[in-house]
mmCIF file of C-alpha atoms in Angstrom:
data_model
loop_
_atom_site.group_PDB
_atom_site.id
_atom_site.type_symbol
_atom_site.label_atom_id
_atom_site.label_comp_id
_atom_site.label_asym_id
_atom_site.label_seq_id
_atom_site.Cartn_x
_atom_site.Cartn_y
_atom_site.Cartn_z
ATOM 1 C CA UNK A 246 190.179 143.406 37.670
ATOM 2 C CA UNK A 247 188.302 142.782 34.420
ATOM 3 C CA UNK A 248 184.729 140.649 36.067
ATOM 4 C CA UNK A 249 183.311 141.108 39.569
ATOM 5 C CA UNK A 250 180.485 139.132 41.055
ATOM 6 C CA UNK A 251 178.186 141.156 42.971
ATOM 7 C CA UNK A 252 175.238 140.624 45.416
ATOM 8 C CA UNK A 253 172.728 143.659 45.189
ATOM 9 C CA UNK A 254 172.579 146.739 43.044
ATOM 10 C CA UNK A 255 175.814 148.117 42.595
ATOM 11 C CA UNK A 256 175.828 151.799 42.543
ATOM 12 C CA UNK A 257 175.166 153.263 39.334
ATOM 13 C CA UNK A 258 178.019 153.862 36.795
ATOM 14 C CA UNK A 259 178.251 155.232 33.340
ATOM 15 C CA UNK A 260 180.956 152.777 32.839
ATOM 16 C CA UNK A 261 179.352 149.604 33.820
ATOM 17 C CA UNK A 262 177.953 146.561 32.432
ATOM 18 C CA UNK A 263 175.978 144.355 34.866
ATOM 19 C CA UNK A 264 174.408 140.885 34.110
ATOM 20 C CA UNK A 265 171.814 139.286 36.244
ATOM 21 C CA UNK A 266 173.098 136.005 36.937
ATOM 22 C CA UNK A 267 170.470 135.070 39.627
ATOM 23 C CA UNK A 268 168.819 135.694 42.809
ATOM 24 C CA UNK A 269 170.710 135.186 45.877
ATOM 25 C CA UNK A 270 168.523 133.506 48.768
ATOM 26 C CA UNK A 271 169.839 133.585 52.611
ATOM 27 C CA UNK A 272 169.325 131.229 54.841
ATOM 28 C CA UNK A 273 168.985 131.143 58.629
ATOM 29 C CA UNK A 274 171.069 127.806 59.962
ATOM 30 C CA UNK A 275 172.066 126.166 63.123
ATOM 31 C CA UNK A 276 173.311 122.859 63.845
ATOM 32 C CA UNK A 277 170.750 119.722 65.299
ATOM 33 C CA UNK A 278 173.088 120.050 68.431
ATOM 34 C CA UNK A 279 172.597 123.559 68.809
ATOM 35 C CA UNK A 280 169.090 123.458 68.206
ATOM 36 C CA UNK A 281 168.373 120.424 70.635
ATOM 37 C CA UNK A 282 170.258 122.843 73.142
ATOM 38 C CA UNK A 283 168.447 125.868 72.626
ATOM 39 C CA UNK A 284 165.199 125.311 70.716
ATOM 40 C CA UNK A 285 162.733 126.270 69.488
ATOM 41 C CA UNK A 286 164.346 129.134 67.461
ATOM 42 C CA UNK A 287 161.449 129.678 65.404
ATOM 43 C CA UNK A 288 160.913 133.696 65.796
ATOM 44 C CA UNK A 289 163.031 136.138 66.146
ATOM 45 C CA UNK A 290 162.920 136.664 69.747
ATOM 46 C CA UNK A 291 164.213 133.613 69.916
ATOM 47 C CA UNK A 292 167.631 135.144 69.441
ATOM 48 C CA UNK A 293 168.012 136.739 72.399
ATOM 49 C CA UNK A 294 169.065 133.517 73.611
ATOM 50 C CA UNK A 295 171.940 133.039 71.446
ATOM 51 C CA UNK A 296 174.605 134.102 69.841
ATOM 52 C CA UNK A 297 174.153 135.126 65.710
ATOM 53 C CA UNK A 298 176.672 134.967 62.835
ATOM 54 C CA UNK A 299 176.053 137.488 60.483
ATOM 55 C CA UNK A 300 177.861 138.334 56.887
ATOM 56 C CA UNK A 301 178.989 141.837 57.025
ATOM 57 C CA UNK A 302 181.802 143.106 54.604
ATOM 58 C CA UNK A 303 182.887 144.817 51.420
ATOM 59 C CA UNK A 304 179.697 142.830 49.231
ATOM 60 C CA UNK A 305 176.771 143.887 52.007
ATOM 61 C CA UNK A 306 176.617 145.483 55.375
ATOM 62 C CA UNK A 307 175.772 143.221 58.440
ATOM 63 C CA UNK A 308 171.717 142.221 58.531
ATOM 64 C CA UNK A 309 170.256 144.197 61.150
ATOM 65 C CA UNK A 310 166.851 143.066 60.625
ATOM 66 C CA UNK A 311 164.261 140.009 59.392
ATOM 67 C CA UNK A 312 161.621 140.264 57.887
ATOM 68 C CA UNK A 313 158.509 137.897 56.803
ATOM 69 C CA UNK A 314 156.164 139.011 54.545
ATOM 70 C CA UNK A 315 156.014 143.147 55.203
ATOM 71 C CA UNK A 316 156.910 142.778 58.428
ATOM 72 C CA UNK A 317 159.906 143.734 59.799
ATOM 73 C CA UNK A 318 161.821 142.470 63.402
ATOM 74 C CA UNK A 319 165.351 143.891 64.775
ATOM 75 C CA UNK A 320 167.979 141.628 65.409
ATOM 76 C CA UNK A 321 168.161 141.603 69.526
ATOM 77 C CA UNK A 322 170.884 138.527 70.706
ATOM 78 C CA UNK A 323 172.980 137.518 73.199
ATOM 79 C CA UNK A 324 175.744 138.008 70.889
ATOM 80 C CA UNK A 325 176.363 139.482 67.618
ATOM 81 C CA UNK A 326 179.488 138.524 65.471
ATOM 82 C CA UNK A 327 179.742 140.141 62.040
ATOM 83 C CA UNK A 328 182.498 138.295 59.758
ATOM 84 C CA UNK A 329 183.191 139.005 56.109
ATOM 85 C CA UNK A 330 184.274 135.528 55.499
ATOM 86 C CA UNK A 331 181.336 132.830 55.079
ATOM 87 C CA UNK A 332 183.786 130.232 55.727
ATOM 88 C CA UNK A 333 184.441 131.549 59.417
ATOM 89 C CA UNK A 334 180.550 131.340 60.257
ATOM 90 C CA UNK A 335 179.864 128.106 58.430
ATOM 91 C CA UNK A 336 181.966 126.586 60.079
ATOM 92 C CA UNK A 337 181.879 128.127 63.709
ATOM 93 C CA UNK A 338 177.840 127.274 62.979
ATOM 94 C CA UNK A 339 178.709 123.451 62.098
ATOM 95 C CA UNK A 340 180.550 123.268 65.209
ATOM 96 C CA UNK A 341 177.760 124.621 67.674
ATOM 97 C CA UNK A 342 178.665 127.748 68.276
ATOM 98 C CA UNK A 343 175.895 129.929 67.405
ATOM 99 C CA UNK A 344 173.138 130.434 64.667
ATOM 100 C CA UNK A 345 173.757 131.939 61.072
ATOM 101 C CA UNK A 346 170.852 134.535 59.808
ATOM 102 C CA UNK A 347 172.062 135.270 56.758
ATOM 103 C CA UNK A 348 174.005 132.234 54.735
ATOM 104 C CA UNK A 349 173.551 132.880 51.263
ATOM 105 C CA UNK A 350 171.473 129.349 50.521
ATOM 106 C CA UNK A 351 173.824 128.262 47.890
ATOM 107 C CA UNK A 352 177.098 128.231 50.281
ATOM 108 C CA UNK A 353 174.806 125.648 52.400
ATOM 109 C CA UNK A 354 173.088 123.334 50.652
ATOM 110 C CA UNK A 355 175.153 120.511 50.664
ATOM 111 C CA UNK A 356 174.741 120.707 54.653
ATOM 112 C CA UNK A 357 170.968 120.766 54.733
ATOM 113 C CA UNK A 358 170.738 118.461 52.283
ATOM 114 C CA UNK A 359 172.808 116.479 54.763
ATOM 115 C CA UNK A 360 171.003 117.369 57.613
ATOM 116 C CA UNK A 361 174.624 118.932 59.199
ATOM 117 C CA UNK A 362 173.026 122.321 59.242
ATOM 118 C CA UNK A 363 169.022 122.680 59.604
ATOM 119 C CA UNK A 364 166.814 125.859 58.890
ATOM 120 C CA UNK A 365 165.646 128.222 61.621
ATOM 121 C CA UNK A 366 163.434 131.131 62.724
ATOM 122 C CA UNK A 367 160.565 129.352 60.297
ATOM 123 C CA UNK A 368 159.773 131.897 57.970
ATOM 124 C CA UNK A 369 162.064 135.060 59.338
ATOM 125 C CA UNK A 370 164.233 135.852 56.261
ATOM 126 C CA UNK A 371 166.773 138.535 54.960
ATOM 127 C CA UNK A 372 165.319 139.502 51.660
ATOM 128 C CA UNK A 373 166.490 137.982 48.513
ATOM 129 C CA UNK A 374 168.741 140.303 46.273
ATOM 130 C CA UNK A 375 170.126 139.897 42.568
ATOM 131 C CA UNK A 376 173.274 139.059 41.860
ATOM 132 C CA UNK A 377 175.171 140.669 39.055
ATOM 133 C CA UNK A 378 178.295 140.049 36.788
ATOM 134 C CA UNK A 379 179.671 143.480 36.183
ATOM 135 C CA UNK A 380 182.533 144.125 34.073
ATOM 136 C CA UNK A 381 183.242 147.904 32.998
ATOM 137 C CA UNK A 382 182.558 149.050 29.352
ATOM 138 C CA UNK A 383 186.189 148.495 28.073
ATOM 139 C CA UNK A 384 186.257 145.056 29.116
ATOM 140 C CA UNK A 385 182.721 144.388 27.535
ATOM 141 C CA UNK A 386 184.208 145.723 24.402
ATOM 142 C CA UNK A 387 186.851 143.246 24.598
ATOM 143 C CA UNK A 388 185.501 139.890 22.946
ATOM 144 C CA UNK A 389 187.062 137.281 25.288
ATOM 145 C CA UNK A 390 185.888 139.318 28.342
ATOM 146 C CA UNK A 391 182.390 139.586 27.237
ATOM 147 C CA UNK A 392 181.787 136.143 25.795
ATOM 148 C CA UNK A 393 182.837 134.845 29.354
ATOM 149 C CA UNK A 394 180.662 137.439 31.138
ATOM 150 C CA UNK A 395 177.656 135.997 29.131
ATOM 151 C CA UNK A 396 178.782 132.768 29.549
ATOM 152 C CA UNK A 397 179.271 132.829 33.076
ATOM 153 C CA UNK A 398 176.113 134.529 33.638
ATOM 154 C CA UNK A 399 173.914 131.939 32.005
ATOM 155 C CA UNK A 400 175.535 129.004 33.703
ATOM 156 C CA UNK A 401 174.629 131.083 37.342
ATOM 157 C CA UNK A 402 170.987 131.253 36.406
ATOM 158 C CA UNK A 403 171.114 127.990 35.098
ATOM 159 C CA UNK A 404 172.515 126.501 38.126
ATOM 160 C CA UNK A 405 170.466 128.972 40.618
ATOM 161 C CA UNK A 406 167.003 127.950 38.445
ATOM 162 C CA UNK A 407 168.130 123.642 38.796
ATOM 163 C CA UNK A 408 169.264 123.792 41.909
ATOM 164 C CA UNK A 409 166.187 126.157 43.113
ATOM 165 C CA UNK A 410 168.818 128.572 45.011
#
């Protein structure tokens, strides 16, 4: 693999190149159904009613906790279900089946912008984190690989900074 896309630091390497392409920001999501059902779901205690979709895989481990401002709340739910596919809990979300804490804003825009999908837990979050291009020192030493790093990084923060991700 010459390129990788990363969310987070990646752990520190010698033979690594890493490009901020952005700042990832996660959303907490339900659908109107599901929220006409079980609302409000404006705290977190307001889990424990419900069953949460979290992202937990190779990129970052499952969210354990929110937090708003310096404060910081465990995760306490009727049911947890850690997937490392965003697919799998976008859609189980879209079709009523629980709540999402942790969508990466980008990967559901187009629904809230909709109105499909609809923010929760008011200002509970999952901290924002960088996201990186990282491609190792050989590759950046190869022209083609490192022109499309660049490029590719600048079109992410372009994109992230329009589309206020």
């Amino acid at each position: 693999m010459d390129i990788i896309t990363l969310t987070s630091v990646p752990d520190k390497s010698d033979d690594l190149v890493m490009i901020e392409r952005g700042i990832n920001t996660y959303e907490a999501v339900a659908s109107p159904d599901f929220i006409e059902k079980f609302a409000p779901l404006d705290t977190v205690e307001d889990l424990k009613k419900v069953r949460v979709f979290a992202y937990g895989g190779r990129e970052r481990e499952s969210t354990k906790f929110l937090y708003r401002g310096t404060e910081k709340k465990p995760i306490v739910c009727l049911d947890y279900f850690s997937s490392d596919s965003l697919w799998t809990i976008k859609k189980a979300v879209l079709e009523g089946k629980g709540v999402a804490i942790d969508i990466p804003r980008f990967f559901c825009l187009e629904e809230i912008e909709k109105g499909t999908l609809v923010p929760i837990l008011s200002s509970w979050r999952k901290p924002t984190a960088p996201l990186f291009t990282v491609l190792t020192k050989t590759s950046w030493n190869t022209p083609k690989f490192r022109i499309f790093a660049q490029w590719f990084s600048e079109e992410s923060r372009r994109i992230y900074q329009s589309r206020r991700l």
